[in-house]
PDB file of C-alpha atoms in Angstrom:
ATOM      1  CA  ASP A 640     -40.825  33.136  42.933  1.00 58.00           C
ATOM      2  CA  GLY A 641     -38.556  32.205  40.050  1.00 66.00           C
ATOM      3  CA  GLY A 642     -39.329  29.047  38.195  1.00 93.00           C
ATOM      4  CA  ILE A 643     -40.894  27.208  35.302  1.00 96.00           C
ATOM      5  CA  THR A 644     -44.622  26.683  34.945  1.00 97.00           C
ATOM      6  CA  GLN A 645     -46.394  24.235  32.666  1.00 97.00           C
ATOM      7  CA  SER A 646     -50.075  24.081  31.940  1.00 95.00           C
ATOM      8  CA  PRO A 647     -52.300  22.256  32.000  1.00 95.00           C
ATOM      9  CA  LYS A 648     -51.209  19.549  34.437  1.00 95.00           C
ATOM     10  CA  TYR A 649     -53.457  16.989  32.735  1.00 95.00           C
ATOM     11  CA  LEU A 650     -54.667  17.102  29.146  1.00 93.00           C
ATOM     12  CA  PHE A 651     -56.972  14.778  27.271  1.00 92.00           C
ATOM     13  CA  ARG A 652     -57.081  14.753  23.502  1.00 89.00           C
ATOM     14  CA  LYS A 653     -59.224  12.985  20.985  1.00 89.00           C
ATOM     15  CA  GLU A 654     -57.496  11.333  18.078  1.00 86.00           C
ATOM     16  CA  GLY A 655     -57.030  13.709  15.170  1.00 87.00           C
ATOM     17  CA  GLN A 656     -56.850  16.838  17.320  1.00 90.00           C
ATOM     18  CA  ASN A 657     -53.924  19.173  17.770  1.00 93.00           C
ATOM     19  CA  VAL A 658     -53.175  20.332  21.308  1.00 94.00           C
ATOM     20  CA  THR A 659     -50.778  22.942  22.658  1.00 96.00           C
ATOM     21  CA  LEU A 660     -48.839  22.599  25.902  1.00 97.00           C
ATOM     22  CA  SER A 661     -47.726  25.771  27.627  1.00 97.00           C
ATOM     23  CA  CYS A 662     -44.301  26.416  29.162  1.00 98.00           C
ATOM     24  CA  GLU A 663     -43.332  29.703  30.786  1.00 98.00           C
ATOM     25  CA  GLN A 664     -40.167  30.640  32.711  1.00 97.00           C
ATOM     26  CA  ASN A 665     -39.163  33.735  34.659  1.00 96.00           C
ATOM     27  CA  LEU A 666     -35.557  32.720  35.220  1.00 93.00           C
ATOM     28  CA  ASN A 667     -34.287  34.903  32.360  1.00 93.00           C
ATOM     29  CA  HIS A 668     -32.870  31.797  30.695  1.00 93.00           C
ATOM     30  CA  ASP A 669     -32.001  31.880  27.011  1.00 91.00           C
ATOM     31  CA  ALA A 670     -32.301  28.130  26.378  1.00 92.00           C
ATOM     32  CA  MET A 671     -35.523  26.116  26.641  1.00 95.00           C
ATOM     33  CA  TYR A 672     -36.247  22.461  25.973  1.00 95.00           C
ATOM     34  CA  TRP A 673     -39.115  20.011  25.554  1.00 97.00           C
ATOM     35  CA  TYR A 674     -38.733  16.376  26.601  1.00 97.00           C
ATOM     36  CA  ARG A 675     -41.004  13.393  26.459  1.00 97.00           C
ATOM     37  CA  GLN A 676     -40.948  10.716  29.182  1.00 96.00           C
ATOM     38  CA  ASP A 677     -42.437   7.248  28.760  1.00 94.00           C
ATOM     39  CA  PRO A 678     -42.454   4.456  31.348  1.00 87.00           C
ATOM     40  CA  GLY A 679     -39.192   2.507  31.336  1.00 80.00           C
ATOM     41  CA  GLN A 680     -37.466   4.975  29.036  1.00 82.00           C
ATOM     42  CA  GLY A 681     -35.182   7.886  29.646  1.00 84.00           C
ATOM     43  CA  LEU A 682     -36.120  11.434  28.765  1.00 93.00           C
ATOM     44  CA  ARG A 683     -36.092  12.050  25.038  1.00 94.00           C
ATOM     45  CA  LEU A 684     -35.533  15.493  23.553  1.00 93.00           C
ATOM     46  CA  ILE A 685     -38.274  16.766  21.236  1.00 96.00           C
ATOM     47  CA  TYR A 686     -37.215  20.352  20.445  1.00 96.00           C
ATOM     48  CA  TYR A 687     -34.920  22.940  21.935  1.00 93.00           C
ATOM     49  CA  SER A 688     -34.333  26.648  21.541  1.00 93.00           C
ATOM     50  CA  GLN A 689     -31.183  28.520  22.452  1.00 89.00           C
ATOM     51  CA  ILE A 690     -32.460  31.996  21.595  1.00 90.00           C
ATOM     52  CA  VAL A 691     -35.677  33.789  20.713  1.00 94.00           C
ATOM     53  CA  ASN A 692     -36.977  33.125  17.190  1.00 95.00           C
ATOM     54  CA  ASP A 693     -34.719  30.107  16.759  1.00 93.00           C
ATOM     55  CA  PHE A 694     -35.232  26.425  17.579  1.00 94.00           C
ATOM     56  CA  GLN A 695     -33.847  23.041  16.547  1.00 92.00           C
ATOM     57  CA  LYS A 696     -35.248  19.540  16.289  1.00 94.00           C
ATOM     58  CA  GLY A 697     -34.268  17.068  18.953  1.00 92.00           C
ATOM     59  CA  ASP A 698     -34.245  13.299  18.665  1.00 90.00           C
ATOM     60  CA  ILE A 699     -37.998  12.749  18.258  1.00 95.00           C
ATOM     61  CA  ALA A 700     -39.420  15.912  16.616  1.00 96.00           C
ATOM     62  CA  GLU A 701     -41.806  14.194  14.164  1.00 96.00           C
ATOM     63  CA  GLY A 702     -45.420  15.095  14.894  1.00 96.00           C
ATOM     64  CA  TYR A 703     -44.519  18.063  17.090  1.00 97.00           C
ATOM     65  CA  SER A 704     -44.061  21.783  16.487  1.00 97.00           C
ATOM     66  CA  VAL A 705     -42.831  24.699  18.604  1.00 98.00           C
ATOM     67  CA  SER A 706     -42.443  28.459  18.530  1.00 97.00           C
ATOM     68  CA  ARG A 707     -40.202  30.841  20.454  1.00 97.00           C
ATOM     69  CA  GLU A 708     -41.579  34.343  20.004  1.00 97.00           C
ATOM     70  CA  LYS A 709     -40.737  35.461  23.535  1.00 97.00           C
ATOM     71  CA  LYS A 710     -37.813  34.616  25.785  1.00 96.00           C
ATOM     72  CA  GLU A 711     -40.170  33.512  28.549  1.00 97.00           C
ATOM     73  CA  SER A 712     -42.370  31.180  26.520  1.00 98.00           C
ATOM     74  CA  PHE A 713     -41.831  27.985  24.525  1.00 98.00           C
ATOM     75  CA  PRO A 714     -45.164  26.306  23.673  1.00 98.00           C
ATOM     76  CA  LEU A 715     -45.279  22.797  22.222  1.00 98.00           C
ATOM     77  CA  THR A 716     -47.990  21.674  19.810  1.00 97.00           C
ATOM     78  CA  VAL A 717     -48.698  17.970  19.548  1.00 96.00           C
ATOM     79  CA  THR A 718     -50.192  17.462  16.125  1.00 94.00           C
ATOM     80  CA  SER A 719     -52.445  14.722  14.808  1.00 89.00           C
ATOM     81  CA  ALA A 720     -49.395  13.394  12.945  1.00 88.00           C
ATOM     82  CA  GLN A 721     -47.847  12.211  16.222  1.00 89.00           C
ATOM     83  CA  LYS A 722     -48.684   8.518  16.245  1.00 87.00           C
ATOM     84  CA  ASN A 723     -48.375   7.808  19.953  1.00 90.00           C
ATOM     85  CA  PRO A 724     -48.728  11.075  21.869  1.00 92.00           C
ATOM     86  CA  THR A 725     -49.791   9.684  25.249  1.00 94.00           C
ATOM     87  CA  ALA A 726     -46.863  10.535  27.540  1.00 96.00           C
ATOM     88  CA  PHE A 727     -45.549  12.836  30.239  1.00 97.00           C
ATOM     89  CA  TYR A 728     -44.125  16.059  28.762  1.00 98.00           C
ATOM     90  CA  LEU A 729     -41.458  18.060  30.541  1.00 97.00           C
ATOM     91  CA  CYS A 730     -40.227  21.547  29.784  1.00 97.00           C
ATOM     92  CA  ALA A 731     -36.836  22.790  30.954  1.00 96.00           C
ATOM     93  CA  SER A 732     -34.735  25.918  30.745  1.00 95.00           C
ATOM     94  CA  ALA A 733     -31.078  26.761  31.238  1.00 91.00           C
ATOM     95  CA  GLY A 734     -28.771  29.730  31.220  1.00 85.00           C
ATOM     96  CA  THR A 735     -26.062  29.900  28.613  1.00 74.00           C
ATOM     97  CA  GLY A 736     -23.231  30.438  31.028  1.00 71.00           C
ATOM     98  CA  ARG A 737     -20.546  27.978  31.981  1.00 66.00           C
ATOM     99  CA  SER A 738     -22.681  25.745  34.150  1.00 69.00           C
ATOM    100  CA  ASN A 739     -25.778  25.542  31.935  1.00 78.00           C
ATOM    101  CA  GLU A 740     -27.659  23.783  34.730  1.00 87.00           C
ATOM    102  CA  GLN A 741     -31.089  22.701  33.492  1.00 91.00           C
ATOM    103  CA  PHE A 742     -34.210  23.351  35.563  1.00 93.00           C
ATOM    104  CA  PHE A 743     -37.502  21.596  34.943  1.00 96.00           C
ATOM    105  CA  GLY A 744     -41.174  22.420  35.149  1.00 97.00           C
ATOM    106  CA  PRO A 745     -43.769  20.172  36.844  1.00 96.00           C
ATOM    107  CA  GLY A 746     -44.825  18.452  33.630  1.00 97.00           C
ATOM    108  CA  THR A 747     -48.016  17.883  31.625  1.00 97.00           C
ATOM    109  CA  ARG A 748     -49.549  14.444  31.302  1.00 96.00           C
ATOM    110  CA  LEU A 749     -51.213  14.048  27.911  1.00 95.00           C
ATOM    111  CA  THR A 750     -53.656  11.225  27.297  1.00 94.00           C
ATOM    112  CA  VAL A 751     -55.186  10.442  23.928  1.00 89.00           C
ATOM    113  CA  LEU A 752     -58.702   9.049  24.187  1.00 85.00           C
TER     114      LEU A 752
ATOM    115  CA  LYS B1221     -23.546   8.392  20.085  1.00 84.00           C
ATOM    116  CA  GLN B1222     -23.476   9.014  23.822  1.00 89.00           C
ATOM    117  CA  GLU B1223     -25.229   6.405  25.954  1.00 93.00           C
ATOM    118  CA  VAL B1224     -25.861   6.755  29.673  1.00 96.00           C
ATOM    119  CA  THR B1225     -26.534   3.730  31.877  1.00 96.00           C
ATOM    120  CA  GLN B1226     -27.686   3.660  35.472  1.00 97.00           C
ATOM    121  CA  ILE B1227     -27.324   0.552  37.596  1.00 93.00           C
ATOM    122  CA  PRO B1228     -29.213  -0.733  39.485  1.00 92.00           C
ATOM    123  CA  ALA B1229     -32.597   0.091  37.998  1.00 94.00           C
ATOM    124  CA  ALA B1230     -34.129  -0.204  41.474  1.00 96.00           C
ATOM    125  CA  LEU B1231     -32.731  -0.222  44.998  1.00 96.00           C
ATOM    126  CA  SER B1232     -34.409  -0.768  48.356  1.00 97.00           C
ATOM    127  CA  VAL B1233     -32.604   0.041  51.614  1.00 97.00           C
ATOM    128  CA  PRO B1234     -33.485   0.447  55.290  1.00 97.00           C
ATOM    129  CA  GLU B1235     -33.570   3.928  56.768  1.00 97.00           C
ATOM    130  CA  GLY B1236     -30.213   5.227  57.966  1.00 97.00           C
ATOM    131  CA  GLU B1237     -28.119   3.305  55.473  1.00 97.00           C
ATOM    132  CA  ASN B1238     -25.490   5.008  53.339  1.00 97.00           C
ATOM    133  CA  LEU B1239     -25.880   4.186  49.660  1.00 96.00           C
ATOM    134  CA  VAL B1240     -24.312   4.726  46.244  1.00 97.00           C
ATOM    135  CA  LEU B1241     -26.040   5.152  42.902  1.00 97.00           C
ATOM    136  CA  ASN B1242     -24.056   4.567  39.740  1.00 97.00           C
ATOM    137  CA  CYS B1243     -24.014   6.271  36.364  1.00 98.00           C
ATOM    138  CA  SER B1244     -21.809   5.341  33.417  1.00 98.00           C
ATOM    139  CA  PHE B1245     -21.417   6.986  30.016  1.00 96.00           C
ATOM    140  CA  THR B1246     -19.816   5.728  26.818  1.00 95.00           C
ATOM    141  CA  ASP B1247     -18.177   8.932  25.542  1.00 90.00           C
ATOM    142  CA  SER B1248     -15.811  10.427  28.104  1.00 89.00           C
ATOM    143  CA  ALA B1249     -15.647  13.769  26.258  1.00 87.00           C
ATOM    144  CA  ILE B1250     -18.319  15.401  28.393  1.00 88.00           C
ATOM    145  CA  TYR B1251     -18.673  19.036  29.434  1.00 88.00           C
ATOM    146  CA  ASN B1252     -20.553  18.424  32.657  1.00 91.00           C
ATOM    147  CA  LEU B1253     -22.793  15.896  34.411  1.00 95.00           C
ATOM    148  CA  GLN B1254     -25.975  16.628  36.299  1.00 95.00           C
ATOM    149  CA  TRP B1255     -27.858  14.527  38.875  1.00 97.00           C
ATOM    150  CA  PHE B1256     -31.611  14.928  39.237  1.00 97.00           C
ATOM    151  CA  ARG B1257     -34.330  13.627  41.497  1.00 97.00           C
ATOM    152  CA  GLN B1258     -37.863  12.871  40.261  1.00 97.00           C
ATOM    153  CA  ASP B1259     -40.834  12.143  42.511  1.00 96.00           C
ATOM    154  CA  PRO B1260     -43.770  10.188  41.007  1.00 93.00           C
ATOM    155  CA  GLY B1261     -45.766  12.311  38.564  1.00 92.00           C
ATOM    156  CA  LYS B1262     -43.536  15.335  39.090  1.00 94.00           C
ATOM    157  CA  GLY B1263     -40.847  17.210  37.212  1.00 95.00           C
ATOM    158  CA  LEU B1264     -37.113  16.812  37.764  1.00 96.00           C
ATOM    159  CA  THR B1265     -35.293  18.583  40.573  1.00 96.00           C
ATOM    160  CA  SER B1266     -31.632  19.378  39.992  1.00 94.00           C
ATOM    161  CA  LEU B1267     -29.453  18.020  42.805  1.00 96.00           C
ATOM    162  CA  LEU B1268     -25.851  18.523  41.737  1.00 96.00           C
ATOM    163  CA  LEU B1269     -23.894  19.571  38.669  1.00 94.00           C
ATOM    164  CA  ILE B1270     -20.248  18.566  38.205  1.00 94.00           C
ATOM    165  CA  GLN B1271     -18.070  20.256  35.609  1.00 91.00           C
ATOM    166  CA  SER B1272     -15.721  18.020  33.636  1.00 90.00           C
ATOM    167  CA  SER B1273     -12.750  19.594  35.437  1.00 90.00           C
ATOM    168  CA  GLN B1274     -14.136  18.700  38.878  1.00 93.00           C
ATOM    169  CA  ARG B1275     -13.868  15.444  40.791  1.00 95.00           C
ATOM    170  CA  GLU B1276     -16.797  15.895  43.150  1.00 95.00           C
ATOM    171  CA  GLN B1277     -19.570  18.141  44.396  1.00 95.00           C
ATOM    172  CA  THR B1278     -21.362  18.099  47.733  1.00 96.00           C
ATOM    173  CA  SER B1279     -24.743  19.336  48.892  1.00 95.00           C
ATOM    174  CA  GLY B1280     -25.860  18.391  52.374  1.00 96.00           C
ATOM    175  CA  ARG B1281     -26.066  14.591  52.607  1.00 97.00           C
ATOM    176  CA  LEU B1282     -25.365  14.197  48.897  1.00 97.00           C
ATOM    177  CA  ASN B1283     -21.962  13.791  47.302  1.00 97.00           C
ATOM    178  CA  ALA B1284     -21.443  13.265  43.590  1.00 97.00           C
ATOM    179  CA  SER B1285     -18.143  12.167  42.125  1.00 97.00           C
ATOM    180  CA  LEU B1286     -16.937  12.125  38.544  1.00 97.00           C
ATOM    181  CA  ASP B1287     -14.253  10.004  36.893  1.00 96.00           C
ATOM    182  CA  LYS B1288     -14.311  11.219  33.328  1.00 92.00           C
ATOM    183  CA  SER B1289     -11.580   8.937  32.040  1.00 92.00           C
ATOM    184  CA  SER B1290     -13.463   5.809  33.088  1.00 95.00           C
ATOM    185  CA  GLY B1291     -16.868   7.228  32.134  1.00 95.00           C
ATOM    186  CA  ARG B1292     -18.366   6.968  35.597  1.00 97.00           C
ATOM    187  CA  SER B1293     -20.153   9.050  38.191  1.00 98.00           C
ATOM    188  CA  THR B1294     -21.545   8.079  41.569  1.00 97.00           C
ATOM    189  CA  LEU B1295     -24.108   9.731  43.795  1.00 97.00           C
ATOM    190  CA  TYR B1296     -23.520   9.004  47.483  1.00 97.00           C
ATOM    191  CA  ILE B1297     -26.410   9.530  49.885  1.00 98.00           C
ATOM    192  CA  ALA B1298     -25.521   9.524  53.570  1.00 98.00           C
ATOM    193  CA  ALA B1299     -27.892   8.456  56.325  1.00 97.00           C
ATOM    194  CA  SER B1300     -30.812   7.784  53.978  1.00 97.00           C
ATOM    195  CA  GLN B1301     -34.336   8.821  54.982  1.00 97.00           C
ATOM    196  CA  PRO B1302     -37.775   7.737  53.719  1.00 97.00           C
ATOM    197  CA  GLY B1303     -38.094  11.187  52.129  1.00 97.00           C
ATOM    198  CA  ASP B1304     -35.173  10.299  49.858  1.00 98.00           C
ATOM    199  CA  SER B1305     -37.386   7.762  48.085  1.00 98.00           C
ATOM    200  CA  ALA B1306     -37.594   8.838  44.436  1.00 97.00           C
ATOM    201  CA  THR B1307     -36.106   8.135  41.027  1.00 97.00           C
ATOM    202  CA  TYR B1308     -32.601   9.504  40.556  1.00 98.00           C
ATOM    203  CA  LEU B1309     -31.411  10.372  37.054  1.00 97.00           C
ATOM    204  CA  CYS B1310     -28.057  11.398  35.715  1.00 97.00           C
ATOM    205  CA  ALA B1311     -27.486  13.332  32.515  1.00 96.00           C
ATOM    206  CA  VAL B1312     -24.367  14.360  30.605  1.00 94.00           C
ATOM    207  CA  ARG B1313     -23.741  17.353  28.381  1.00 90.00           C
ATOM    208  CA  ARG B1314     -21.645  16.847  25.267  1.00 79.00           C
ATOM    209  CA  GLY B1315     -17.997  17.772  25.551  1.00 62.00           C
ATOM    210  CA  SER B1316     -17.893  20.574  23.015  1.00 61.00           C
ATOM    211  CA  GLY B1317     -19.652  22.925  25.383  1.00 54.00           C
ATOM    212  CA  GLY B1318     -20.122  26.194  23.568  1.00 55.00           C
ATOM    213  CA  SER B1319     -23.560  26.350  21.991  1.00 55.00           C
ATOM    214  CA  ASN B1320     -24.322  22.668  22.457  1.00 61.00           C
ATOM    215  CA  TYR B1321     -26.620  22.503  25.447  1.00 72.00           C
ATOM    216  CA  LYS B1322     -28.258  19.136  24.907  1.00 82.00           C
ATOM    217  CA  LEU B1323     -28.267  16.559  27.687  1.00 90.00           C
ATOM    218  CA  THR B1324     -28.315  12.774  27.352  1.00 92.00           C
ATOM    219  CA  PHE B1325     -30.197  11.078  30.181  1.00 94.00           C
ATOM    220  CA  GLY B1326     -29.982   7.671  31.807  1.00 95.00           C
ATOM    221  CA  LYS B1327     -33.185   5.787  32.613  1.00 95.00           C
ATOM    222  CA  GLY B1328     -32.802   6.335  36.340  1.00 96.00           C
ATOM    223  CA  THR B1329     -32.554   4.354  39.572  1.00 97.00           C
ATOM    224  CA  LEU B1330     -35.737   3.970  41.621  1.00 96.00           C
ATOM    225  CA  LEU B1331     -34.740   4.290  45.281  1.00 98.00           C
ATOM    226  CA  THR B1332     -36.972   3.148  48.119  1.00 98.00           C
ATOM    227  CA  VAL B1333     -35.915   3.885  51.700  1.00 97.00           C
ATOM    228  CA  ASN B1334     -37.895   1.799  54.176  1.00 97.00           C
ATOM    229  CA  PRO B1335     -38.685   3.155  57.661  1.00 95.00           C
TER     230      PRO B1335
END
């Protein structure tokens, strides 16, 4: 089945720790995205990548880092510098054709203890 | 800066009713607009995508319209069912198209369909 997978579904982190969220897609999409969702707010873009080995900061990149070494994978690291990391994190991918329809993974809920 | 607004924030209707969800955007120079559905604790499911050159798109009981000049889109749901209960989000892609693939999202409308 084609789609986007995110792991883990739930993640608990102690303050001061870095954690990495996984995102994998088998849709052969060039573009991948990371969003953060908080209650009462819209989705906010953290980082995005339009091609392997290249990525750009979104609107709220501080305290986060990414890599794009493979087309299928776009992991997100939440560093200890992120002041309020508790949130629901969503990964998405899209083709680079005319429609550029974005498809989303199931999400990872990160809680800082 | 593009801003996307969805009104109402929440809507409750009885089963079988036809309903309309609204989405407005401040910059009419968009490339396309996408409607999504999100169930609690889940990711987003793409429902419909309308290109800037289109006026509407249909999928089953769903019909999305786009009026770019007035900065508005509507999502029409016919004969609503309890299974339609979810949060519906709209998102617009900037008008330059090309290599700019970023979307700007509204905060969503929480729909409850009562049996």
